[in-house]
Amino acid sequence: MDFITMCKNIAMLWSNYWQVFIFEGVFNTIKLTFIAVTLGALLGMVVAMLKMSKHKIVRFLIAIYVEIIRGTPMLLQIFLFYFVLAETFSFLDFSTFTWIAIALCINSSAYVSEVFRSGIQSVDKGQTEAARSLGLSHKQTMMKIVIPQAIKNILPALGNEFIMILKDTSLASTFFVGDIMTVYLNVKGATYLPLEGLIITGLIYLCLTFPLSKLVAAFERKMSNEK
């Protein structure tokens, strides 16, 4: 296939299927990413707090959880959630999209927990000691002094996590949940033009991640200047 023919095919595919790529693929990808990162961040904060617990057994169990999630491929985790947990808890009657979102959330929580932990530990201990000397309890100190500063410090890392999960949602196409790669597979099956569809798909991902990465980089520079 020559270059001109390929360009014509790309233009034809985009003209015929751009609405499906945007209104189905991009919409579902962003929705899946937002759910996974939001819930993953909340769960990750809990995991980080538990990992810094005074109880050795709790720290040990949480460490195992984090190492298992971080040490195994995301695709394997998605398969386990869909074929094992979905069957075990079939009475919940969750959709495929929901199970994939849960798998991505659990995966994200393990990575975000380490980000939260480092963010909490980066807060000057003198502020904690000052808060305690003023009569604040440990819980009040964490909620009012430490965690707000930790969240500010880790926002760039959370932005990078959002970008990573957005790209990793492509793995969900294995179960045809309507993301960008699912749309590509459907278009490829209808047109028998795999390369042209891949180029369009890659450009869409690039258009989504490039501005986000620049925004995160700008925020990191702003944070560095403030320090």
Short mmCIF file of C-alpha atoms in Angstrom, two decimals:
data_model
loop_
_atom_site.label_atom_id
_atom_site.label_comp_id
_atom_site.label_asym_id
_atom_site.label_seq_id
_atom_site.Cartn_x
_atom_site.Cartn_y
_atom_site.Cartn_z
CA MET A 1 0.00 0.00 0.00
CA ASP A 2 1.43 3.39 -0.96
CA PHE A 3 1.40 6.43 1.31
CA ILE A 4 -1.27 8.33 -0.63
CA THR A 5 -3.68 5.39 -0.52
CA MET A 6 -3.10 5.03 3.21
CA CYS A 7 -3.83 8.73 3.76
CA LYS A 8 -7.04 8.43 1.74
CA ASN A 9 -8.10 5.43 3.81
CA ILE A 10 -7.36 7.31 7.04
CA ALA A 11 -9.44 10.27 5.83
CA MET A 12 -12.25 7.91 4.84
CA LEU A 13 -12.21 6.11 8.19
CA TRP A 14 -12.23 9.37 10.13
CA SER A 15 -15.03 10.79 7.98
CA ASN A 16 -17.21 7.72 8.52
CA TYR A 17 -16.38 6.83 12.11
CA TRP A 18 -15.22 9.97 13.92
CA GLN A 19 -18.44 10.20 15.89
CA VAL A 20 -18.02 6.63 17.16
CA PHE A 21 -14.39 7.27 18.09
CA ILE A 22 -15.22 10.48 19.95
CA PHE A 23 -18.68 10.03 21.44
CA GLU A 24 -18.25 6.37 22.33
CA GLY A 25 -14.53 5.61 22.51
CA VAL A 26 -13.18 8.81 24.06
CA PHE A 27 -16.21 9.23 26.33
CA ASN A 28 -15.96 5.71 27.76
CA THR A 29 -12.18 5.93 28.08
CA ILE A 30 -12.32 9.18 30.05
CA LYS A 31 -15.20 7.90 32.19
CA LEU A 32 -13.33 4.70 33.00
CA THR A 33 -10.15 6.63 33.78
CA PHE A 34 -11.93 9.16 36.00
CA ILE A 35 -13.69 6.44 38.01
CA ALA A 36 -10.51 4.39 38.40
CA VAL A 37 -8.28 7.28 39.45
CA THR A 38 -10.83 8.96 41.75
CA LEU A 39 -11.73 5.79 43.64
CA GLY A 40 -8.14 4.57 43.42
CA ALA A 41 -6.92 7.80 45.05
CA LEU A 42 -9.44 7.50 47.88
CA LEU A 43 -8.57 3.84 48.46
CA GLY A 44 -4.87 4.61 48.05
CA MET A 45 -5.05 7.20 50.81
CA VAL A 46 -6.60 4.61 53.14
CA VAL A 47 -3.96 2.04 52.17
CA ALA A 48 -1.19 4.59 52.80
CA MET A 49 -2.56 5.37 56.25
CA LEU A 50 -2.80 1.66 57.08
CA LYS A 51 0.74 1.06 55.86
CA MET A 52 1.94 3.63 58.38
CA SER A 53 -0.08 2.02 61.16
CA LYS A 54 1.51 1.24 64.50
CA HIS A 55 0.29 -2.35 64.23
CA LYS A 56 2.85 -4.65 62.62
CA ILE A 57 0.27 -7.14 61.34
CA VAL A 58 -1.68 -4.39 59.56
CA ARG A 59 1.51 -3.02 57.99
CA PHE A 60 2.53 -6.53 56.92
CA LEU A 61 -0.83 -7.31 55.28
CA ILE A 62 -0.95 -3.96 53.49
CA ALA A 63 2.63 -4.42 52.28
CA ILE A 64 1.65 -7.79 50.79
CA TYR A 65 -1.37 -6.19 49.09
CA VAL A 66 0.74 -3.42 47.56
CA GLU A 67 3.51 -5.76 46.41
CA ILE A 68 1.07 -8.20 44.79
CA ILE A 69 -0.73 -5.45 42.87
CA ARG A 70 2.47 -3.67 41.84
CA GLY A 71 4.25 -6.93 41.03
CA THR A 72 1.68 -8.44 38.66
CA PRO A 73 0.55 -7.24 35.20
CA MET A 74 -2.61 -5.16 35.03
CA LEU A 75 -4.03 -7.38 32.30
CA LEU A 76 -3.69 -10.39 34.61
CA GLN A 77 -5.53 -8.49 37.34
CA ILE A 78 -8.33 -7.57 34.92
CA PHE A 79 -8.68 -11.23 33.93
CA LEU A 80 -8.80 -12.31 37.58
CA PHE A 81 -11.44 -9.75 38.43
CA TYR A 82 -13.60 -10.59 35.44
CA PHE A 83 -13.30 -14.38 35.41
CA VAL A 84 -12.82 -15.11 39.13
CA LEU A 85 -14.36 -12.38 41.25
CA ALA A 86 -17.21 -11.67 38.85
CA GLU A 87 -18.15 -15.36 38.96
CA THR A 88 -17.67 -15.64 42.71
CA PHE A 89 -19.79 -12.56 43.41
CA SER A 90 -22.22 -13.04 40.54
CA PHE A 91 -25.11 -12.10 42.84
CA LEU A 92 -23.87 -8.48 42.63
CA ASP A 93 -24.87 -8.46 38.96
CA PHE A 94 -22.22 -5.87 38.03
CA SER A 95 -21.67 -5.01 34.38
CA THR A 96 -18.41 -5.79 32.58
CA PHE A 97 -17.59 -2.08 32.62
CA THR A 98 -17.99 -2.00 36.42
CA TRP A 99 -15.71 -5.00 37.00
CA ILE A 100 -13.04 -3.49 34.74
CA ALA A 101 -13.36 -0.17 36.59
CA ILE A 102 -12.92 -1.96 39.93
CA ALA A 103 -9.82 -3.77 38.65
CA LEU A 104 -8.28 -0.49 37.46
CA CYS A 105 -9.22 1.16 40.76
CA ILE A 106 -7.48 -1.55 42.79
CA ASN A 107 -4.41 -1.34 40.58
CA SER A 108 -4.29 2.45 40.86
CA SER A 109 -4.73 2.34 44.65
CA ALA A 110 -1.52 0.35 45.13
CA TYR A 111 0.53 2.91 43.20
CA VAL A 112 -1.25 5.95 44.63
CA SER A 113 -0.79 4.63 48.18
CA GLU A 114 2.97 4.88 47.80
CA VAL A 115 2.58 8.39 46.41
CA PHE A 116 0.41 9.37 49.38
CA ARG A 117 2.82 7.79 51.84
CA SER A 118 5.78 9.70 50.44
CA GLY A 119 3.69 12.87 50.39
CA ILE A 120 2.71 12.48 54.03
CA GLN A 121 6.28 11.73 55.04
CA SER A 122 7.49 14.81 53.16
CA VAL A 123 5.52 17.11 55.48
CA ASP A 124 7.82 18.64 58.10
CA LYS A 125 7.53 16.69 61.35
CA GLY A 126 7.83 19.95 63.22
CA GLN A 127 4.34 20.90 62.08
CA THR A 128 2.96 17.65 63.48
CA GLU A 129 4.69 18.22 66.77
CA ALA A 130 3.42 21.81 66.91
CA ALA A 131 -0.15 20.68 66.22
CA ARG A 132 0.03 18.05 68.95
CA SER A 133 1.44 20.58 71.40
CA LEU A 134 -1.59 22.78 70.71
CA GLY A 135 -3.86 19.97 71.81
CA LEU A 136 -4.87 18.47 68.49
CA SER A 137 -5.33 14.70 68.44
CA HIS A 138 -3.44 12.48 66.00
CA LYS A 139 -6.54 12.23 63.78
CA GLN A 140 -7.10 16.01 63.82
CA THR A 141 -3.44 16.62 63.04
CA MET A 142 -3.54 14.28 60.06
CA MET A 143 -6.85 15.63 58.69
CA LYS A 144 -6.20 19.35 59.23
CA ILE A 145 -2.44 19.72 58.94
CA VAL A 146 -0.67 16.80 57.27
CA ILE A 147 -3.05 15.44 54.62
CA PRO A 148 -3.95 18.84 53.02
CA GLN A 149 -0.24 19.59 52.54
CA ALA A 150 0.47 16.04 51.35
CA ILE A 151 -2.31 16.26 48.73
CA LYS A 152 -0.85 19.52 47.42
CA ASN A 153 2.58 17.90 47.15
CA ILE A 154 1.35 14.82 45.29
CA LEU A 155 -1.03 16.47 42.79
CA PRO A 156 1.54 16.25 39.94
CA ALA A 157 2.02 12.54 40.67
CA LEU A 158 -1.76 12.03 40.63
CA GLY A 159 -1.84 13.78 37.26
CA ASN A 160 0.75 11.34 35.94
CA GLU A 161 -1.29 8.45 37.37
CA PHE A 162 -4.34 9.73 35.48
CA ILE A 163 -2.35 9.70 32.24
CA MET A 164 -1.04 6.18 32.91
CA ILE A 165 -4.49 4.80 33.67
CA LEU A 166 -5.93 6.53 30.60
CA LYS A 167 -3.46 4.65 28.43
CA ASP A 168 -3.92 1.41 30.36
CA THR A 169 -7.67 1.45 29.71
CA SER A 170 -6.72 0.07 26.30
CA LEU A 171 -6.36 -3.29 28.06
CA ALA A 172 -10.09 -3.17 28.78
CA SER A 173 -10.77 -3.61 25.07
CA THR A 174 -10.17 -7.33 25.69
CA PHE A 175 -13.71 -7.32 27.09
CA PHE A 176 -15.18 -4.78 24.64
CA VAL A 177 -16.24 -2.15 27.17
CA GLY A 178 -16.59 0.60 24.57
CA ASP A 179 -13.25 2.36 25.04
CA ILE A 180 -11.13 3.76 22.21
CA MET A 181 -9.44 0.42 21.47
CA THR A 182 -12.81 -1.33 21.44
CA VAL A 183 -14.00 1.14 18.80
CA TYR A 184 -10.82 0.45 16.83
CA LEU A 185 -11.45 -3.30 16.92
CA ASN A 186 -15.02 -2.81 15.75
CA VAL A 187 -13.95 -0.48 12.93
CA LYS A 188 -11.17 -2.84 11.91
CA GLY A 189 -13.66 -5.69 11.70
CA ALA A 190 -16.02 -3.63 9.56
CA THR A 191 -13.46 -2.12 7.17
CA TYR A 192 -10.51 -4.57 7.18
CA LEU A 193 -8.15 -1.61 7.52
CA PRO A 194 -6.07 -2.41 10.63
CA LEU A 195 -3.15 -0.03 10.07
CA GLU A 196 -5.19 3.05 9.28
CA GLY A 197 -7.43 2.45 12.28
CA LEU A 198 -4.39 2.05 14.53
CA ILE A 199 -2.97 5.36 13.32
CA ILE A 200 -6.24 7.15 14.12
CA THR A 201 -6.40 5.45 17.51
CA GLY A 202 -2.81 6.40 18.31
CA LEU A 203 -3.43 10.03 17.35
CA ILE A 204 -6.52 10.17 19.57
CA TYR A 205 -4.56 8.85 22.56
CA LEU A 206 -1.80 11.36 21.79
CA CYS A 207 -4.31 14.23 21.62
CA LEU A 208 -5.61 13.20 25.04
CA THR A 209 -2.32 12.56 26.84
CA PHE A 210 -0.07 15.28 25.36
CA PRO A 211 -2.01 18.29 26.73
CA LEU A 212 -2.42 16.50 30.08
CA SER A 213 1.31 15.79 30.33
CA LYS A 214 2.12 19.43 29.55
CA LEU A 215 -0.40 20.58 32.17
CA VAL A 216 1.17 18.30 34.78
CA ALA A 217 4.67 19.51 33.85
CA ALA A 218 3.54 23.15 34.18
CA PHE A 219 2.03 22.42 37.58
CA GLU A 220 5.26 20.72 38.70
CA ARG A 221 7.24 23.81 37.67
CA LYS A 222 4.82 26.04 39.57
CA MET A 223 5.16 23.87 42.67
CA SER A 224 8.96 23.97 42.40
CA ASN A 225 8.96 27.78 42.11
CA GLU A 226 6.72 28.11 45.17
CA LYS A 227 9.18 26.06 47.19
#
